[in-house]
XYZ file of C-alpha atoms in Angstrom:
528
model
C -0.105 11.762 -9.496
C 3.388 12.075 -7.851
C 4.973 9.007 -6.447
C 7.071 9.119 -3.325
C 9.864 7.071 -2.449
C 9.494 6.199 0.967
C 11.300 3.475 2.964
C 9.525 1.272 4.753
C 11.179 -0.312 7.888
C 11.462 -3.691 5.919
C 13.262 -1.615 3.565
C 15.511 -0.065 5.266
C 19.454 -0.730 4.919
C 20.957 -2.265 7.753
C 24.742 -2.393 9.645
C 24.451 -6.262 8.733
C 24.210 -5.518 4.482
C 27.923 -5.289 4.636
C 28.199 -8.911 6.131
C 28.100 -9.973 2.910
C 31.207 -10.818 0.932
C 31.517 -8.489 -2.093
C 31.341 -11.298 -4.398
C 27.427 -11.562 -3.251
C 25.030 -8.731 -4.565
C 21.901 -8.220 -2.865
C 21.001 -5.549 -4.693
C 21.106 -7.096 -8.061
C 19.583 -10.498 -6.606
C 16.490 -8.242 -6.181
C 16.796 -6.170 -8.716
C 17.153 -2.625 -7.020
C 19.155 0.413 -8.772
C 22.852 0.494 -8.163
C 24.358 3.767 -7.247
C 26.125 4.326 -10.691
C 21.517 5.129 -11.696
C 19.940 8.343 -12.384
C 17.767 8.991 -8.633
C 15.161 10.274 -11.493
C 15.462 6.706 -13.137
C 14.626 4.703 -10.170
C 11.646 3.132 -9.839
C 9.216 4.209 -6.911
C 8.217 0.872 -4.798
C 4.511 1.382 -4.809
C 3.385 -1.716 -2.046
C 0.471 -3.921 -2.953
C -3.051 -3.293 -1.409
C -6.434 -5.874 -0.636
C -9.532 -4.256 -2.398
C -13.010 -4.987 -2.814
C -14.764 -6.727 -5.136
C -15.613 -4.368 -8.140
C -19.227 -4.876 -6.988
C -18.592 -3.687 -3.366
C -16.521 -0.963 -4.348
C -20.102 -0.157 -6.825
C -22.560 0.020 -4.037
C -20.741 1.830 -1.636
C -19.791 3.911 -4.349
C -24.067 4.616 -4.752
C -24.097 4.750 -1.041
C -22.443 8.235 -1.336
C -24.907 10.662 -1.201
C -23.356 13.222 -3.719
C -23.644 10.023 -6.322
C -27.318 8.877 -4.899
C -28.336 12.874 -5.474
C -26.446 12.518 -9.436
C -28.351 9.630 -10.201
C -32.063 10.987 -8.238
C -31.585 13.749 -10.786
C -30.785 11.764 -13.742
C -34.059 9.923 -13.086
C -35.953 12.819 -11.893
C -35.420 14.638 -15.670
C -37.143 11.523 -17.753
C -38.437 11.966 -20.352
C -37.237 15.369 -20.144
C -36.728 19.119 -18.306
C -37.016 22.166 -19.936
C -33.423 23.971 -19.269
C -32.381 27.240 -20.409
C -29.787 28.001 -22.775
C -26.915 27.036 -20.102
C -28.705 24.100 -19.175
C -29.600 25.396 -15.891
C -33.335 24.737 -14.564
C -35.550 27.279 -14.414
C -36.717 28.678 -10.439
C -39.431 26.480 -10.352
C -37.744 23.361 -11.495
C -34.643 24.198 -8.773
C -37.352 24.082 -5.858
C -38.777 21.043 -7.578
C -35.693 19.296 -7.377
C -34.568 20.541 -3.986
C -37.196 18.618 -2.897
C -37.327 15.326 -4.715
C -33.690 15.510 -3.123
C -36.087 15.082 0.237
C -36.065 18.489 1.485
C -39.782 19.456 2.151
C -39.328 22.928 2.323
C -35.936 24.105 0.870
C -34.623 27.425 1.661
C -32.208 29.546 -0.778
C -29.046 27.424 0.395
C -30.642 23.800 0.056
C -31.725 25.120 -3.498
C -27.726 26.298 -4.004
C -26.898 22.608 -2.355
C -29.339 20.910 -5.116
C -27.975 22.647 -8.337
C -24.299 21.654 -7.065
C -25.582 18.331 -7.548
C -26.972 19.083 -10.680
C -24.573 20.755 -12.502
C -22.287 17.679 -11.331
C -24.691 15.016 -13.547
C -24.740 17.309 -16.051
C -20.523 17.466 -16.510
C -20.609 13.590 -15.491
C -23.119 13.188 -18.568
C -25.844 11.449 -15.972
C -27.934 14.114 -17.233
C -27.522 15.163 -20.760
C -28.574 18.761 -22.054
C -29.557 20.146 -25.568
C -32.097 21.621 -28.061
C -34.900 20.028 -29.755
C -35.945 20.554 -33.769
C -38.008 23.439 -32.367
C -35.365 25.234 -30.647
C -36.432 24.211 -26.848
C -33.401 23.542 -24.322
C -34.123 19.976 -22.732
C -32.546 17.817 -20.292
C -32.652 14.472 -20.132
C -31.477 11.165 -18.690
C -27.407 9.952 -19.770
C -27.410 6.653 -21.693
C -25.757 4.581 -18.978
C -28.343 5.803 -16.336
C -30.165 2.066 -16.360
C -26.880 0.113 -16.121
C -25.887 2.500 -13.380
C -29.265 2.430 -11.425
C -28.936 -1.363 -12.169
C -25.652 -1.255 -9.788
C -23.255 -2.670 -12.917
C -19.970 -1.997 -11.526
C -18.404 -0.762 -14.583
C -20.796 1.503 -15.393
C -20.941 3.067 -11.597
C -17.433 3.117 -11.036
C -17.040 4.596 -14.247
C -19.145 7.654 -12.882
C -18.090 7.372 -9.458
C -14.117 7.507 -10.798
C -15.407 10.345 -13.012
C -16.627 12.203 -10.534
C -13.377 11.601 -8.126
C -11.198 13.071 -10.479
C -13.557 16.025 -10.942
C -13.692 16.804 -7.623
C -9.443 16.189 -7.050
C -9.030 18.757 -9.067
C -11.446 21.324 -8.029
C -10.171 21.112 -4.798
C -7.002 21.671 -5.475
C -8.155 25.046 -7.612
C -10.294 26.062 -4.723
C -7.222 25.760 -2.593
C -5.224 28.049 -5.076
C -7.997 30.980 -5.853
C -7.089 34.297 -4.689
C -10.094 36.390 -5.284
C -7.855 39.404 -5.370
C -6.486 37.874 -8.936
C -9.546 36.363 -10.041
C -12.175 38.167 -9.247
C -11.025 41.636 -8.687
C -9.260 44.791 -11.197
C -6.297 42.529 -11.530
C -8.110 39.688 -12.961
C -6.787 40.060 -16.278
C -3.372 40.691 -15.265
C -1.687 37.653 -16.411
C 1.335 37.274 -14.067
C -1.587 37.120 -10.971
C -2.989 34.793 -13.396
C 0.213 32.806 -13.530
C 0.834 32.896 -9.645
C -2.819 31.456 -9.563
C -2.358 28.767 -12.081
C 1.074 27.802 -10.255
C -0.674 27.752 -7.073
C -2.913 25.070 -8.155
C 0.085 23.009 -9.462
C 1.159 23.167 -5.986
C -2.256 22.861 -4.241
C -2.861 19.787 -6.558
C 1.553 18.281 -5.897
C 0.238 18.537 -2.224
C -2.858 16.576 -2.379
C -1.785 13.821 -4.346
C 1.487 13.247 -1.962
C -0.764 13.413 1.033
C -3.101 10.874 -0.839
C 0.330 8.353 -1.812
C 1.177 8.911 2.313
C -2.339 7.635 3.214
C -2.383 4.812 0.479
C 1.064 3.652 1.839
C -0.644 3.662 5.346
C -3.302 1.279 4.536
C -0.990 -0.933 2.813
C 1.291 -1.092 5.345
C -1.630 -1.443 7.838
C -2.715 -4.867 10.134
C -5.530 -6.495 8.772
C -8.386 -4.427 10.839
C -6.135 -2.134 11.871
C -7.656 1.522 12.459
C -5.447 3.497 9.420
C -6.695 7.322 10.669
C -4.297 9.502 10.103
C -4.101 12.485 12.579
C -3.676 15.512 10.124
C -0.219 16.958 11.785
C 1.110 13.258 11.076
C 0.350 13.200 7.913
C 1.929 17.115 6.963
C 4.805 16.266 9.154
C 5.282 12.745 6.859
C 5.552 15.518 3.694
C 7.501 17.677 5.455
C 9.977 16.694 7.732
C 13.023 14.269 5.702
C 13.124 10.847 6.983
C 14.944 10.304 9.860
C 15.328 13.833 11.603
C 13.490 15.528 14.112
C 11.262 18.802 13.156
C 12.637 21.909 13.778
C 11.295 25.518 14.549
C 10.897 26.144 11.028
C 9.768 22.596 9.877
C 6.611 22.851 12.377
C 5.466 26.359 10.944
C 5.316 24.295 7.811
C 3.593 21.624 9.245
C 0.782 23.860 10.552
C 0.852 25.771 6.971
C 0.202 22.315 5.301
C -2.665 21.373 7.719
C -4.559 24.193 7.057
C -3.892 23.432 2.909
C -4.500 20.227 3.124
C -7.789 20.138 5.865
C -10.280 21.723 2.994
C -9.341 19.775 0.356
C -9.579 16.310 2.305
C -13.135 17.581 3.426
C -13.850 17.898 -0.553
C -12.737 14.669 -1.122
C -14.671 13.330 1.654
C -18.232 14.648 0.336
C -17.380 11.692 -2.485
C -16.469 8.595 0.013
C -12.808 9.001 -1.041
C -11.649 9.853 2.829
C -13.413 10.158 5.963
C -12.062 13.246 7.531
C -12.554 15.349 10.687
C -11.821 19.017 10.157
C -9.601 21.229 12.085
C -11.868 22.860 14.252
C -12.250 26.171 13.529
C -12.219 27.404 17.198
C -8.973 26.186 17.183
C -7.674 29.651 15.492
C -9.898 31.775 17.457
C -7.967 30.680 20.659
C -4.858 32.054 21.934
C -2.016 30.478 22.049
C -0.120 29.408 25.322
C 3.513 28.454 24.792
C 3.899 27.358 28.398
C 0.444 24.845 28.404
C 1.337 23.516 25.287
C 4.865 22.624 26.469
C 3.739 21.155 29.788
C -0.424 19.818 29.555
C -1.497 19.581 32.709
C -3.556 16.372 31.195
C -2.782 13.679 28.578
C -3.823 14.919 24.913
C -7.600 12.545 24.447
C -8.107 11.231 21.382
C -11.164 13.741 21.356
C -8.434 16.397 21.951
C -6.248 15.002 19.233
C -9.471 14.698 16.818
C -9.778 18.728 17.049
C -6.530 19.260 14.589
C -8.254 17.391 12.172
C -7.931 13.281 11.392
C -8.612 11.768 7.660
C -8.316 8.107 6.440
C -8.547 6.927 3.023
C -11.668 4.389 2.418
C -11.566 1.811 -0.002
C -13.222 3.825 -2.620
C -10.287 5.931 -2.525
C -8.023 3.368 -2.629
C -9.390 2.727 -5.838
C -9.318 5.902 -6.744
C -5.732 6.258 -5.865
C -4.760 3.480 -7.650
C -5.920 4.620 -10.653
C -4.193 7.657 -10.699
C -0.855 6.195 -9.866
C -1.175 3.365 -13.035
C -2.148 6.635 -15.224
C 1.241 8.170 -13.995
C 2.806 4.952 -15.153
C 3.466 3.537 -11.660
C 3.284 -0.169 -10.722
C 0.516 -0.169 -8.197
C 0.037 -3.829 -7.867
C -2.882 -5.571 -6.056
C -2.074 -8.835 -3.833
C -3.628 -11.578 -5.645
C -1.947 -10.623 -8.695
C -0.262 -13.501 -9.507
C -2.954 -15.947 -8.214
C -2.878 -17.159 -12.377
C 0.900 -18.584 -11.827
C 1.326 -22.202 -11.359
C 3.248 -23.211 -8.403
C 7.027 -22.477 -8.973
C 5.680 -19.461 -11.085
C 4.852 -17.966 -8.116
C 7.462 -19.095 -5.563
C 10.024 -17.414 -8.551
C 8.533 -14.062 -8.227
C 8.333 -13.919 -4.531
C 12.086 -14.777 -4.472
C 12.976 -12.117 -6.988
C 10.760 -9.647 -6.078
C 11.865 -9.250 -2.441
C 7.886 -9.114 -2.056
C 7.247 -7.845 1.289
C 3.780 -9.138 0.970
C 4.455 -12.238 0.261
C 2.385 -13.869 2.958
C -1.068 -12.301 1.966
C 0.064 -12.796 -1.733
C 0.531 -16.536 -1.006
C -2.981 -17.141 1.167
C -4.628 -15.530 -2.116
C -2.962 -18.188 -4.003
C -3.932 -20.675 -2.565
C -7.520 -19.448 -2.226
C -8.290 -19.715 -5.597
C -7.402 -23.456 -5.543
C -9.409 -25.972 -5.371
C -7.426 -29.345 -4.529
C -5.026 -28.817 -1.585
C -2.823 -31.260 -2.750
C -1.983 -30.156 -6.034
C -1.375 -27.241 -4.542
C 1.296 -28.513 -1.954
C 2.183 -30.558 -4.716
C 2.614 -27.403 -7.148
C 4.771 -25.489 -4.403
C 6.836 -27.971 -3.593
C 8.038 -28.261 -6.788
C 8.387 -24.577 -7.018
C 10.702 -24.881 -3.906
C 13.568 -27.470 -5.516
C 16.854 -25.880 -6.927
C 20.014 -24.829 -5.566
C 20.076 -21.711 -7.022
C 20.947 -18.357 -4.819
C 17.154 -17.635 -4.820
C 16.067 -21.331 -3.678
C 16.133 -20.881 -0.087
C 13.690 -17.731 -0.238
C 11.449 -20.017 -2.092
C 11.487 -23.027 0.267
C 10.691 -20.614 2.991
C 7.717 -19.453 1.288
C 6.804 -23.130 0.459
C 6.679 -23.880 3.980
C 4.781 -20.771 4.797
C 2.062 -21.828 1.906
C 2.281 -25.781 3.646
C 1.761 -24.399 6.848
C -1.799 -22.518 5.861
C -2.581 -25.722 3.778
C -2.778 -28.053 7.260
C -3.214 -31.569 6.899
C -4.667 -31.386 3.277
C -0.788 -31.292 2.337
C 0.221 -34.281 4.691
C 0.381 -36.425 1.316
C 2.060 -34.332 -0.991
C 4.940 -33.487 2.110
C 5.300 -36.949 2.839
C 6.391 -37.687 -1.270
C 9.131 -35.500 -0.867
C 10.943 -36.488 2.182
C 13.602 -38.396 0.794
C 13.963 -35.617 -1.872
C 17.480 -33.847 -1.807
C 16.568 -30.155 -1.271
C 13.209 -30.615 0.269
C 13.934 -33.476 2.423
C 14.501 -31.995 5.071
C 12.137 -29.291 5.371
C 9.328 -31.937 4.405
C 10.212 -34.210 7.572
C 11.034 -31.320 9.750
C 7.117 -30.461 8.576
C 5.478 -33.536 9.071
C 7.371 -34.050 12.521
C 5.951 -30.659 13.959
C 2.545 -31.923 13.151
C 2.357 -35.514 15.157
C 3.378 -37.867 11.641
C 4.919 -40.684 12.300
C 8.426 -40.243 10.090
C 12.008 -40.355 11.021
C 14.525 -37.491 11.456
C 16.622 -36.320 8.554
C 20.153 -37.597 8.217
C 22.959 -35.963 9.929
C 23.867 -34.180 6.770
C 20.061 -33.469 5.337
C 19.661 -32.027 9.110
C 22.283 -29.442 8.635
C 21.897 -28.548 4.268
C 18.074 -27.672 5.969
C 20.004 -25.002 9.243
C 22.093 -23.497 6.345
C 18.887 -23.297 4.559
C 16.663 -21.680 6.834
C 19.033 -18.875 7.932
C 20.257 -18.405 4.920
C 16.252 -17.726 3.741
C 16.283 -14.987 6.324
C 19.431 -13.652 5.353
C 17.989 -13.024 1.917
C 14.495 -12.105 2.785
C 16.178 -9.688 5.553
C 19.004 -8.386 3.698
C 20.799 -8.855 6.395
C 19.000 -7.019 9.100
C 20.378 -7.865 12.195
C 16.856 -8.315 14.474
C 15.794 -11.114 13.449
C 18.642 -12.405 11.900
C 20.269 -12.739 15.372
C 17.589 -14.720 17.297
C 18.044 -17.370 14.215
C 21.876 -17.536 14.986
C 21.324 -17.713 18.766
C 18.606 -20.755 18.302
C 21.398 -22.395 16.281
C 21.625 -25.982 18.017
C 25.451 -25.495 18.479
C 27.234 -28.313 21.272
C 29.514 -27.573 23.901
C 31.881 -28.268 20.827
C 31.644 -25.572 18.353
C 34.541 -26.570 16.129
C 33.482 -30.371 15.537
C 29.637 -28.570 14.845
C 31.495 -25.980 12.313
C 34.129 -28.843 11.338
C 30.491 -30.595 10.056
C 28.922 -27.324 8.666
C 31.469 -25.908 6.001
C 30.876 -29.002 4.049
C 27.512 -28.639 3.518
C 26.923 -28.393 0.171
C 24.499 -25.350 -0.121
C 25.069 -22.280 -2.565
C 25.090 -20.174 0.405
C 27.034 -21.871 3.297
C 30.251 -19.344 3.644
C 27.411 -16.281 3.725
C 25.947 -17.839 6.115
C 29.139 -18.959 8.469
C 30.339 -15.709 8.074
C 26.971 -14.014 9.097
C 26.781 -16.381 12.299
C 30.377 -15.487 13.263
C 29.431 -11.678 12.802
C 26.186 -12.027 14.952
C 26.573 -14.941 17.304
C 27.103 -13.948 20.767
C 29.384 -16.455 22.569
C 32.583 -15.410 21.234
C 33.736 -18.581 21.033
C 31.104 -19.819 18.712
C 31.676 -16.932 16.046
C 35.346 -17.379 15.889
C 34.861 -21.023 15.648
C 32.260 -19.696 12.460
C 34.411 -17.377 11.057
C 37.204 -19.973 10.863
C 34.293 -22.351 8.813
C 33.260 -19.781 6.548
C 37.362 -19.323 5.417
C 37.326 -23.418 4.461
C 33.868 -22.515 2.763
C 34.595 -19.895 0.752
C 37.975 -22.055 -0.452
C 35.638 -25.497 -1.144
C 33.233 -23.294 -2.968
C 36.178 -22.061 -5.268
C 37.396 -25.158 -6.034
C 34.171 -26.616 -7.610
């Protein structure tokens, strides 16, 4: 399916990026493209998501009632049905099955309803057709019909992912039929055939980008967090470029894509892939009014809103989506991915992933771990070095201690006399009650270049929260004998982060005084 490349706001580039000298690359520390790169060659962020267990993604999978009807069927034909040639059942059998699908007394369209479901085992193989040694057409149960009714999650999300992509791309042909083309004298007129076949290209380019947007959304989403998507958001998100406002033009084509987009999400829906509120059709029977819709004469209710048509993807279709976008040979990672890495393992590919997720990645880690100890234990050694990447990985370190509580208290309090994690460790242990004694003078101020310069890094450079961090700074009345004191410090990062504090601090004063300390940086550093 087509990936988009869509910014996030922890992604976007910021004023501050040029703060740093050009000596310092940020973009090859975290391994982005560089500008001299093919836009075709660069690889399409895809954020990690939280799914279900495979077997809670199988029973609400079986809790759709398309699937339930699939596998009533499959079980409903044992031994066997007489079919006809097509394997279709006969008039009788059709009734029969409209009601063992629990309609009593089924009229022509609950019959039509009941062989959509049938001819959907029969191309999912949950019911299989052919012809006996005497020439009679049978039907008959598939051979993963007792693992499935069974609830074995490979073997129902196996026909559950089946059916998804079945279903993705009838939709997307629905969409695209003209019945002009297809059905009528020009039928075998192959350029209508062509514009047909390209409008399903299209139909299908425009479903999967809707279903990337909504996969983003989730991902992005608050724990909880409601993820509907009101359908105009969604078609302005493909239509309108990032960053402008919609013009004349750009909300025709939002309305256009609505209307594409609102039958194909209710297809999807009828599997558990999306739940999805339709336009509502009264909607085009009423005429417009230019002058009410520029000035309401009441707020827009969410019941109002829910008229144009709302959709959210569920965690099946998560799933689903996934799927497609490995297939496509994107990296659609899951957080708790790297829950296997041992403690520095994982710190490392925080650091040089950039890993917006970080947080959630880390409380998986250290969910699958047993002793809380060796898991501070394991972190903390992850989080030694002096490398450029070290302070993103003490900062994660101390994220991971704080979750841990007072099960790390022992494994903090045998480093506090180490170099690098000294500081942090008493710092640590201080905010919690333990009786231990401030850092040095000197361990005090390695762990202040530290800590901003982790949120330099992890920030690159945006100015937000970057500046409260320079304003906390504990800077006396004398900021040249505190600066005098700071360009000594011997951290990889200490004239980055004198010259970001004299770019952002406020008191003029204090960020010449900065400035002046990152120049006598800069020159130490050379001279090592």
């Amino acid at each position: 399916m087509a990936g988009r490349s869509r910014k996030t706001p922890e992604q976007q580039p910021s004023d501050a990026e040029g703060l740093l000298p050009a000596d310092y690359d940020l973009a090859e520390l975290y391994g982005s493209s560089s500008g001299d790169e093919d836009p075709d060659d660069t690889a399409v962020l895809i954020p990690p998501i939280v799914l279900p267990s495979d077997r809670e993604l199988a029973d609400a999978a079986l809790a759709v009632p398309l699937i339930a009807q699939v596998v009533a069927l499959a079980r409903w034909v044992d031994p066997h049905r007489d079919v006809d040639e097509h394997g279709d059942l006969g008039p009788e059998d059709r009734i029969r099955a409209a009601r063992m699908l629990g309609i009593e007394d089924p009229d022509e369209e609950d019959v039509v309803e009941a062989m959509r479901a049938w001819a959907l085992a029969c191309d999912l193989g949950a019911v299989e057709t052919g012809t006996t040694e005497g020439g009679t057409h049978i039907a008959v149960p598939g051979a993963d019909l007792p693992a499935v009714e069974a609830g074995e999650p490979a073997a129902v999300l196996g026909l559950w992912f089946e059916a998804a992509e079945l279903v993705r791309e009838l939709a997307a042909e629905a969409e695209s039929v003209d019945p002009d083309v297809v059905e009528g004298s020009e039928r075998d007129d192959p350029e209508g055939l062509a514009e047909v076949e390209d409008a399903r290209d299209q139909a299908a380019e425009i479903l999967d980008e809707a279903l990337h947007v909504l996969y983003e959304s989730t991902a992005f989403a608050e724990p909880g967090a409601d993820t509907t998507v009101p359908l105009g958001v969604l078609a302005a998100l493909l239509v309108v470029p990032e960053g402008e406002e919609p013009d004349e033009e750009m909300l025709g084509e939002i309305t256009d894509l609505m209307v594409v987009l609102d039958p194909m999400l209710g297809d999807l829906a009828e599997l558990g892939l999306v739940e999805h509120t339709p336009i509502d059709p009264e909607l085009f029977e009423e005429e417009d009014d230019d002058a009410a819709a520029a000035e309401p004469e009441h707020p827009l209710t969410d019941e109002d809103a829910a008229r144009f048509g709302t959709v959210r993807l569920t965690p099946l279709g998560q799933y689903a989506v996934r799927e497609w976008l490995i297939a496509d040979g994107f990296d659609a990672p899951l957080i708790g991915d790297l829950a296997d890495l041992d403690g520095p393992a994982l710190l490392r590919a925080l650091a040089e992933n950039g890993n917006t997720f970080a947080e959630p990645e880390l409380r998986a880690w250290l969910a699958a771990r047993e002793d809380a100890t060796d898991a501070a234990r394991a972190l903390l050694s992850g989080g030694r070095g002096r490398d450029v990447q070290s302070p993103v990985r003490r900062y994660y370190c101390g994220f991971a201690l704080g979750e841990l509580g007072e099960d790390a208290v022992p494994a903090v309090r045998e480093v506090v006399d180490d170099p690098e994690l000294g500081g942090l460790a008493r710092e640590w242990l201080r905010a919690r009650g333990e009786d231990v004694e401030a850092a040095e003078r000197p361990d005090a101020l390695w762990r202040v270049v530290d800590s901003v310069a982790a949120v330099l890094l992890l920030t690159a450079g945006e100015g937000g929260r970057l500046q409260a961090l320079v304003a906390d700074l504990p800077v006396t009345d004398n900021p040249a004998s505190y600066f005098g004191e700071v360009w000594r410090v011997p951290h990889p990062l200490t004239p980055e982060v004198l010259e970001v504090i004299g770019a952002l601090h406020l008191d003029r004063k204090v960020a010449k005084e900065a400035r002046r300390a990152a120049i006598k940086a800069r020159s130490l550093r050379a001279q090592r």
